[in-house]
Short mmCIF file of C-alpha atoms in Angstrom, two decimals:
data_model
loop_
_atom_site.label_atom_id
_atom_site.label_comp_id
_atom_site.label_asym_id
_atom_site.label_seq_id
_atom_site.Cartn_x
_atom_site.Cartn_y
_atom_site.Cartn_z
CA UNK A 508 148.68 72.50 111.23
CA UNK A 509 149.07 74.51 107.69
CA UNK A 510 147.28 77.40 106.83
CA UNK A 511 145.13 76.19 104.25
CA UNK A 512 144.50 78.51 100.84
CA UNK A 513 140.84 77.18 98.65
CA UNK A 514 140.75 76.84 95.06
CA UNK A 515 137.90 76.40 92.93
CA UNK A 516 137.86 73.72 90.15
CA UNK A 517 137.98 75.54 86.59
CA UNK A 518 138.33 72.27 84.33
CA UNK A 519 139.35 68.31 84.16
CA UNK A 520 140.54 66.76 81.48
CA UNK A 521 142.01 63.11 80.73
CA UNK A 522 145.13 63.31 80.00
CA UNK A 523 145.06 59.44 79.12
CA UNK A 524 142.97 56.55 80.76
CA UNK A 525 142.61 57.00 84.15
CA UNK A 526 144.73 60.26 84.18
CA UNK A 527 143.42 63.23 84.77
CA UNK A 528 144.58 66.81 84.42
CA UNK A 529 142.72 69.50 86.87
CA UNK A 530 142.97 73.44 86.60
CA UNK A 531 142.11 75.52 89.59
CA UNK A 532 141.83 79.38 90.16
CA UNK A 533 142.97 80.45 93.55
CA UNK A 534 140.63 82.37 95.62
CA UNK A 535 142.26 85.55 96.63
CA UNK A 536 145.48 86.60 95.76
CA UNK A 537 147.68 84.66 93.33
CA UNK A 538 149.64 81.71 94.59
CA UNK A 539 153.18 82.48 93.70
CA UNK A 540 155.38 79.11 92.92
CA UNK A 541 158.76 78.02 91.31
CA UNK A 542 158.38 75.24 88.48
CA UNK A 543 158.91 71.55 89.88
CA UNK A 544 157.12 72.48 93.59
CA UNK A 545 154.43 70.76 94.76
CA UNK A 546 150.97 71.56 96.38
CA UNK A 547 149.42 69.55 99.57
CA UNK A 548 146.04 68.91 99.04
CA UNK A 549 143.68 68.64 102.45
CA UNK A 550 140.69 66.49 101.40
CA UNK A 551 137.73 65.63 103.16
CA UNK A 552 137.95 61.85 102.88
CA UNK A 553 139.07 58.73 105.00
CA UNK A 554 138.59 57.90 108.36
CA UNK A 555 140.51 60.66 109.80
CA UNK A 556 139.92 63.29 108.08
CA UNK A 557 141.55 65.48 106.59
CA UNK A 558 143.81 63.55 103.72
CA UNK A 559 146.54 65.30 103.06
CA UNK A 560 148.14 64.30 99.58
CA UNK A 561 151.15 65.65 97.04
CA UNK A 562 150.45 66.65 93.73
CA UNK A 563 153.16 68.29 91.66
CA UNK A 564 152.22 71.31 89.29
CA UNK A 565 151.99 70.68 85.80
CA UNK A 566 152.27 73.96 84.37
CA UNK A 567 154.39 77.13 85.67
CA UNK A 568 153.33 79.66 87.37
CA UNK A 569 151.97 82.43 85.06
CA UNK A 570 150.87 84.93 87.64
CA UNK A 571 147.00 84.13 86.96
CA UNK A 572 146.74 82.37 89.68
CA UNK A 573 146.03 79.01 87.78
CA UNK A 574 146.96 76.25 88.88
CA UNK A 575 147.52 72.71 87.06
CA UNK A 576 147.33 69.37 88.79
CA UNK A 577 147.99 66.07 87.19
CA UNK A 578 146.80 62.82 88.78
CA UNK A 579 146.10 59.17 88.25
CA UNK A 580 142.44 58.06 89.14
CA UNK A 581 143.62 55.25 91.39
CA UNK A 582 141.69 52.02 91.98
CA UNK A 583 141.65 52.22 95.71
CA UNK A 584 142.94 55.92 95.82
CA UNK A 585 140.47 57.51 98.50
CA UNK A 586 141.85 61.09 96.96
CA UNK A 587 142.28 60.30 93.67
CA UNK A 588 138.95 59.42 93.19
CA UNK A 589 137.65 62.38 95.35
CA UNK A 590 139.72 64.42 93.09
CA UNK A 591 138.03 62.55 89.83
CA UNK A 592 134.64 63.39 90.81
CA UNK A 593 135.11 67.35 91.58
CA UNK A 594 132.92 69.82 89.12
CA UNK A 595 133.80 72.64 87.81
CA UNK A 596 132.97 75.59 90.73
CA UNK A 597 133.81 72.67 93.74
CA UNK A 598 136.27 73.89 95.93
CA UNK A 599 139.47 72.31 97.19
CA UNK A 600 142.10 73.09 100.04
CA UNK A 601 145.73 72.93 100.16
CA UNK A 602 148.45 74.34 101.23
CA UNK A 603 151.86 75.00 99.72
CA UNK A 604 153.91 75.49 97.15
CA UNK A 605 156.34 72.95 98.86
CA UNK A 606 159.51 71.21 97.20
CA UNK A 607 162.87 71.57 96.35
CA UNK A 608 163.00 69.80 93.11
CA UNK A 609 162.79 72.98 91.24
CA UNK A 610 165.06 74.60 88.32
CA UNK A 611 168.48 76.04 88.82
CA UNK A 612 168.57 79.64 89.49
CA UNK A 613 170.72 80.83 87.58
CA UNK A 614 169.72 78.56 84.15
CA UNK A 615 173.30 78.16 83.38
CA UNK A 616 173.77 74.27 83.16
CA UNK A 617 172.60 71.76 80.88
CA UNK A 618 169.53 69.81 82.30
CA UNK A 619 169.27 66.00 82.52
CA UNK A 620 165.17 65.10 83.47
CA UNK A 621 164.50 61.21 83.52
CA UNK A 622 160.94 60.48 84.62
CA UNK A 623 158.91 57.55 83.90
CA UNK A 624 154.88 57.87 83.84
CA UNK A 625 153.22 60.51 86.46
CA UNK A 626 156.57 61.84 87.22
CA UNK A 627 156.81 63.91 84.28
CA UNK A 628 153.98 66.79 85.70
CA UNK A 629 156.87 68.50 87.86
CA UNK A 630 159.65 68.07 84.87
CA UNK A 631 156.71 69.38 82.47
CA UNK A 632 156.64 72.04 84.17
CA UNK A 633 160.38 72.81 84.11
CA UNK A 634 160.09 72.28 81.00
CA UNK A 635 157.59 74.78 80.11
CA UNK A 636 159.53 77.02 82.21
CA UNK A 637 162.56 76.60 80.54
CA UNK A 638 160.65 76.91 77.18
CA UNK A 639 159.30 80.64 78.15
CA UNK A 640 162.65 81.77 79.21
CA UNK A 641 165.61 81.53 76.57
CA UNK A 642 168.84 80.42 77.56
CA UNK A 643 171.89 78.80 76.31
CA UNK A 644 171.34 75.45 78.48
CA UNK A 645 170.48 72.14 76.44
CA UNK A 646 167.71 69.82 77.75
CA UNK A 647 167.83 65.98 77.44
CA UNK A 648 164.32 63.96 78.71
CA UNK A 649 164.39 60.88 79.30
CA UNK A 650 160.59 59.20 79.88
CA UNK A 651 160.00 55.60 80.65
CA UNK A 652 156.40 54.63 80.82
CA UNK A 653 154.55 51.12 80.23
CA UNK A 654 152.57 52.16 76.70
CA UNK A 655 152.25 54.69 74.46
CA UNK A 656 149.18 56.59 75.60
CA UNK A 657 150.64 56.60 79.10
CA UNK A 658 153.51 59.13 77.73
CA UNK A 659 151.84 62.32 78.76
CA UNK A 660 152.21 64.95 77.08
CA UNK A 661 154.14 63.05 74.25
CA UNK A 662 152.76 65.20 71.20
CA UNK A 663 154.15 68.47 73.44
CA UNK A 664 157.47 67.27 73.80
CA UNK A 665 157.92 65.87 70.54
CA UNK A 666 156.71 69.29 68.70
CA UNK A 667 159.32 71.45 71.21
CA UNK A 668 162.01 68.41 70.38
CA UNK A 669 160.97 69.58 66.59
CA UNK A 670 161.06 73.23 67.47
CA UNK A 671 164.41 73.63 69.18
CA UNK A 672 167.54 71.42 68.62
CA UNK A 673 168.14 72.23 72.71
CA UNK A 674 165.93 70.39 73.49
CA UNK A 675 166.73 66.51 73.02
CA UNK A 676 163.66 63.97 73.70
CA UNK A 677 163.97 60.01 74.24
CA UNK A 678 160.75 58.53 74.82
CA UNK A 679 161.11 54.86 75.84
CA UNK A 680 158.97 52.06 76.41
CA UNK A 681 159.45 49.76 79.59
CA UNK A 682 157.77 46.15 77.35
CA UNK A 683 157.88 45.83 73.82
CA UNK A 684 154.42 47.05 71.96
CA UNK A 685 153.51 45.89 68.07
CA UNK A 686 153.66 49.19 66.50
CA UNK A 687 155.55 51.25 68.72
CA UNK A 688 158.57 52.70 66.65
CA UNK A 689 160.99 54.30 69.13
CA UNK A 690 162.92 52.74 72.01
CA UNK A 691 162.13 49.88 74.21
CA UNK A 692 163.52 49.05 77.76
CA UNK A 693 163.66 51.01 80.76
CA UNK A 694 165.07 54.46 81.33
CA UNK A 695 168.38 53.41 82.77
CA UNK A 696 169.42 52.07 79.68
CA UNK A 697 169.34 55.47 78.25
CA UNK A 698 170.66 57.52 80.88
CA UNK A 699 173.76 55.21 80.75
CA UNK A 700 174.41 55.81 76.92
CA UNK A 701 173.73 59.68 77.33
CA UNK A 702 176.14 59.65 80.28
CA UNK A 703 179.08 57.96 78.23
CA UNK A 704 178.43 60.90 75.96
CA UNK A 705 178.33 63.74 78.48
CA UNK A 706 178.18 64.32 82.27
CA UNK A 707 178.64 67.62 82.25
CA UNK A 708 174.77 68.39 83.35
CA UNK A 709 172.81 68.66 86.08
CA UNK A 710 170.77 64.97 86.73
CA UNK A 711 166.46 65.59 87.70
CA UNK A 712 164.97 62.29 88.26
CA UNK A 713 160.95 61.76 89.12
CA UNK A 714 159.43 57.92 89.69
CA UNK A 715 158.29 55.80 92.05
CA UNK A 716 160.90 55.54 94.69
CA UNK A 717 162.27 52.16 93.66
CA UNK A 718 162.54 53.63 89.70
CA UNK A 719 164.49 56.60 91.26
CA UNK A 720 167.21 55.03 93.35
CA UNK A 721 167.89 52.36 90.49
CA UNK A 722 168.68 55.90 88.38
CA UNK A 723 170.57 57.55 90.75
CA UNK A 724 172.45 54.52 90.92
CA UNK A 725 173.55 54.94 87.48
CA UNK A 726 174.24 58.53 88.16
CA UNK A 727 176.78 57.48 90.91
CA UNK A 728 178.41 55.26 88.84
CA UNK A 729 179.07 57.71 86.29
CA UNK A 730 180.57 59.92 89.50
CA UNK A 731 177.21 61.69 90.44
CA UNK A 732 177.42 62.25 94.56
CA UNK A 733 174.23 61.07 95.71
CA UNK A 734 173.05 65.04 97.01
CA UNK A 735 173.91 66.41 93.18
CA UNK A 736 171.17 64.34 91.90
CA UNK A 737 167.75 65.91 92.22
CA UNK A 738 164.94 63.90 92.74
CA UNK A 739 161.13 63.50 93.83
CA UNK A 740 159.37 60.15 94.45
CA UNK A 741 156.04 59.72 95.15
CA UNK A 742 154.01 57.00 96.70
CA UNK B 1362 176.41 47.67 86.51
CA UNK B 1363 177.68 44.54 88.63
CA UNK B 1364 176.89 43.96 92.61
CA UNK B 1365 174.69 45.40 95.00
CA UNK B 1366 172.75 48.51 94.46
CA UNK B 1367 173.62 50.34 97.58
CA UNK B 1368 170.23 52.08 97.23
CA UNK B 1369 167.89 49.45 97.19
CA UNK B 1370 168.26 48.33 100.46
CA UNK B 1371 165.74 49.44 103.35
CA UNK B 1372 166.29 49.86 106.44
CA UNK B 1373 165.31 46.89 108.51
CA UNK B 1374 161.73 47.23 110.46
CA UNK B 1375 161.09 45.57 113.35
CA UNK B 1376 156.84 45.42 113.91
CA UNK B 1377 156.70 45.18 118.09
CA UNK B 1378 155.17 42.05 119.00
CA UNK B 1379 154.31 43.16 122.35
CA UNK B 1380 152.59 46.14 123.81
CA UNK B 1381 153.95 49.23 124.08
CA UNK B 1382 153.38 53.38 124.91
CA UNK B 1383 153.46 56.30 122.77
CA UNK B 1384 153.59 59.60 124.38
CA UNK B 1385 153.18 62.67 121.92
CA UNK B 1386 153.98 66.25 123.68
CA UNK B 1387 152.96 68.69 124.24
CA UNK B 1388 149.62 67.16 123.76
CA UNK B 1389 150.62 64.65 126.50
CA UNK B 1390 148.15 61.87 124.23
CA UNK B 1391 149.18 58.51 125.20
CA UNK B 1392 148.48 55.59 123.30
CA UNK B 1393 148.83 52.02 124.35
CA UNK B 1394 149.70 50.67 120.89
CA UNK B 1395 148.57 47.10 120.01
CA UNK B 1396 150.39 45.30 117.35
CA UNK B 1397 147.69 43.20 116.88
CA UNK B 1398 145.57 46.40 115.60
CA UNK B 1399 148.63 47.80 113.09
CA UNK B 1400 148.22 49.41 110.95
CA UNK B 1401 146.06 51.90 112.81
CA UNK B 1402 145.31 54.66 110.05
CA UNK B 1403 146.91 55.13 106.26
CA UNK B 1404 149.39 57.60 106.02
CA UNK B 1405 152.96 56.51 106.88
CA UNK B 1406 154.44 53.19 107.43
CA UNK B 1407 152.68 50.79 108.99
CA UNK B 1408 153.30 51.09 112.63
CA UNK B 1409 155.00 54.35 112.54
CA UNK B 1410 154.65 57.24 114.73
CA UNK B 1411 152.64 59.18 112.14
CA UNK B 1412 150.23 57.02 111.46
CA UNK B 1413 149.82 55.66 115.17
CA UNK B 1414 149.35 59.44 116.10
CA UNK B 1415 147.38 60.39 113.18
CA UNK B 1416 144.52 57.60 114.33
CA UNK B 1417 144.58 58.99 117.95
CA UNK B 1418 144.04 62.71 117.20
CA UNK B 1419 147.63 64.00 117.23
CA UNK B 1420 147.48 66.29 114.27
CA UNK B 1421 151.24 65.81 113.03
CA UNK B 1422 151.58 68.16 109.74
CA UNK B 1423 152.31 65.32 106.67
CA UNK B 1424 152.17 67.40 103.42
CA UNK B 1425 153.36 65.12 101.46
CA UNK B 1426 151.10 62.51 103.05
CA UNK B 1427 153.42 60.20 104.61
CA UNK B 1428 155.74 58.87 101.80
CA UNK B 1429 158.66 60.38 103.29
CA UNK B 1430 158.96 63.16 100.43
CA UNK B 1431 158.46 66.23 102.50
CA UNK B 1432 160.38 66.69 106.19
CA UNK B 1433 156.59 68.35 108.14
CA UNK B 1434 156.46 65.46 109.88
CA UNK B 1435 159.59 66.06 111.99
CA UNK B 1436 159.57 64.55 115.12
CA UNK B 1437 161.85 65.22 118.02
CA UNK B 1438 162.57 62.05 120.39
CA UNK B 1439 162.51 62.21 123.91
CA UNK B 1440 162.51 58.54 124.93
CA UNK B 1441 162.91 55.08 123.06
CA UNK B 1442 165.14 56.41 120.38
CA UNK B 1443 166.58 52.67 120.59
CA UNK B 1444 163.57 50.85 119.89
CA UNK B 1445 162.75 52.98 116.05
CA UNK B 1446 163.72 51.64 112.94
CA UNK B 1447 167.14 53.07 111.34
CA UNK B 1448 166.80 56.23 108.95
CA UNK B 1449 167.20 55.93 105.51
CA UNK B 1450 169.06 57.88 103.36
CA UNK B 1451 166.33 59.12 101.53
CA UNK B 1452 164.73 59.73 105.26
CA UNK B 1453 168.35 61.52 106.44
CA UNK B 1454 168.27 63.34 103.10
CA UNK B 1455 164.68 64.67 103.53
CA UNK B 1456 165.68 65.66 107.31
CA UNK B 1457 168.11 67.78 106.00
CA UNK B 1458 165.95 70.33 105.34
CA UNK B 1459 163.76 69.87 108.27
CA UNK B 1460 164.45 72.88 110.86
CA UNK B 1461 166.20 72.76 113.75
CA UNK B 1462 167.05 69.40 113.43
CA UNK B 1463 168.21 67.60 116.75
CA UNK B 1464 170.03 64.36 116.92
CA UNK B 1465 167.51 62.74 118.10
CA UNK B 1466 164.95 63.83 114.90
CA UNK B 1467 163.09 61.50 113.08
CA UNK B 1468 160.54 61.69 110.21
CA UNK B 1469 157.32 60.36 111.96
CA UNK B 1470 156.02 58.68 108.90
CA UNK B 1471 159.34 56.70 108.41
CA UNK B 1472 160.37 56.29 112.21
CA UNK B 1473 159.12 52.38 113.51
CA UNK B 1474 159.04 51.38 116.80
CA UNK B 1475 159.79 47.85 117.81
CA UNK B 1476 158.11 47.89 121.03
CA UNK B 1477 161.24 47.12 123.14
CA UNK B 1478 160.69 50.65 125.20
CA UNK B 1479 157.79 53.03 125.62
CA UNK B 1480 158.22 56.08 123.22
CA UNK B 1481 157.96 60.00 124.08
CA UNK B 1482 158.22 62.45 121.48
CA UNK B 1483 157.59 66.17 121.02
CA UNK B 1484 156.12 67.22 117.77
CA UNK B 1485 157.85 70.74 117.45
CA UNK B 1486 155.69 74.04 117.51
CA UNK B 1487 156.11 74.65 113.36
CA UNK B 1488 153.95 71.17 112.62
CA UNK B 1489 151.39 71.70 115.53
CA UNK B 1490 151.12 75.84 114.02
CA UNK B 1491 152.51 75.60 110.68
CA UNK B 1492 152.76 78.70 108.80
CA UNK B 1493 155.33 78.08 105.39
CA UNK B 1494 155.96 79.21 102.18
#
């Protein structure tokens, strides 16, 4: 089995209902990671104990050895609610950074992320990376999600959109909601229109599995082989 | 777009409706699997060698726990390669980058038997002693 690392819970905070977003400090040295990877938590819950469970990194690595998690409190989620109830000074154990769905090294392409609700923490965090590290690559986000307060990190993304004309933000809502001034209808739409525009980028898609193949599918229309699309699902 | 998304289809899985064995080496643990006791713990598909192993003591390394987003939980087959469930892509992409992949790998979480033929695999030395990244 892994070798398992400990962390010790610094802070939670909800992100929105039911989402929380949890900083740990590594004990011992610094965990070194590339923006988009993913840590394996091994929690001491269910029948058979351990639980091991996936949960991307929100924010890049900054040498600190801080780590962000992002993760939705789950009705029947045996770890998610473990997770929930942790205080600050508890201690958790993973192991990790795993994942391939990480930025382009070099930076030299523009960037297509489409992510719809909890699959924005790993394209957050290319984001930020992105952000911190000047280049001449455009970024275009695409995030679906079911209301407004369930776009995380919304306020972020529109101030950098704001900030930078690279970066290019299209917030969309999957069901129309009174009030709600920007698109409505689900991410494919927009990846479609962009994709008339341009293809000339490299695709990053994060969902639920079914919300990711019915993107790539668009992608392969437009000409996209099915390995040049980068993407992470989750369960 | 018009017609059949090509990637919405699953693979087709066949529950066994009769007993079968599991054999996992080198831990020679073998289970007599019952469908009428499936599924037997959480992680994985229903029925699948992960979670059937998982609920017997065979510590098969899942990091992404089971929802075939990871490659740990490479298996190698020995016997009733037959009887599983087709890959997926998304499983043959994710085996990709499992190491020394045989043609006879599998991703235990994703990998159902049908209980046609008893079942012998080896989880490789990397899951049983994992030391990565």
């Amino acid at each position: 089995m892994p070798t398992l690392r400990h962390a010790t819970v610094e802070r939670q905070r909800l992100l929105a209902p039911h989402v929380h977003e949890m900083t740990l400090v590594v004990q011992g040295e610094p965990l070194r990671f590339r923006p988009g990877q993913w840590l394996s938590l091994s929690l001491p819950v269910g029948e058979h104990p351990p639980l091991s469970r996936a949960y991307s990194l929100a924010e890049p690595d900054h040498g600190d050895g801080r780590l962000q998690l992002c993760f939705e409190r789950a009705p029947s989620g045996l770890a998610s609610r473990y997770l929930a109830e942790l205080k600050p000074g508890e201690e958790i154990a993973f192991a990790g950074p795993h994942g391939e769905f990480v930025l382009p090294e070099p930076l030299d392409h523009d960037l297509l992320f489409v992510a719809r609700f909890t699959g924005i923490v790993p394209i957050r965090c290319m984001i930020r990376a992105w952000q911190a590290h000047p280049s001449d690559c455009n970024v275009t986000l695409v995030f679906g999600a079911t209301r407004p307060d369930l776009l995380l990190y919304h306020a972020e993304f529109e101030k950098l959109a704001r900030d930078t004309t690279q970066f290019r933000y299209l917030p969309t809502l999957l069901t129309e909601h009174p009030g709600w001034p920007g698109s409505t209808g689900n991410e494919m739409t927009l990846v479609h229109r962009l994709l008339r525009e341009n293809t000339a980028l490299v695709p990053y898609v994060c969902g639920l599995r079914d919300m990711v193949n019915e993107v790539r599918a668009v992608l392969t229309e437009f000409g996209f082989p099915r390995r040049e699309v980068k993407s992470e699902v989750y369960g | 777009m018009g017609g059949e998304n090509p990637y919405l289809k699953q693979a087709a899985v066949h529950l066994p409706t009769k007993k079968y064995r599991i054999t996992y080496m080198p831990m020679n643990v073998t289970v007599e699997v019952d469908p009428a006791k499936l599924p037997y713990s959480r992680d994985g598909r229903p029925g699948s060698l992960l979670e059937i192993g998982l609920a017997h003591g065979v510590a098969i390394d899942h990091a992404c726990g089971g929802v075939c987003a990871c490659s740990t939980c490479h298996v190698v087959v020995k016997d009733g390669f037959a009887s599983l469930s087709p890959p997926t892509e998304d499983e043959e992409d994710m085996l990709d980058n499992a190491p020394s992949l045989t043609p006879t790998s599998r991703l235990a979480c994703q990998a159902v038997a049908d209980g046609t033929q008893d079942v012998v695999v080896e989880v490789p030395a990397w899951n049983r002693n994992l030391v990565r990244e």
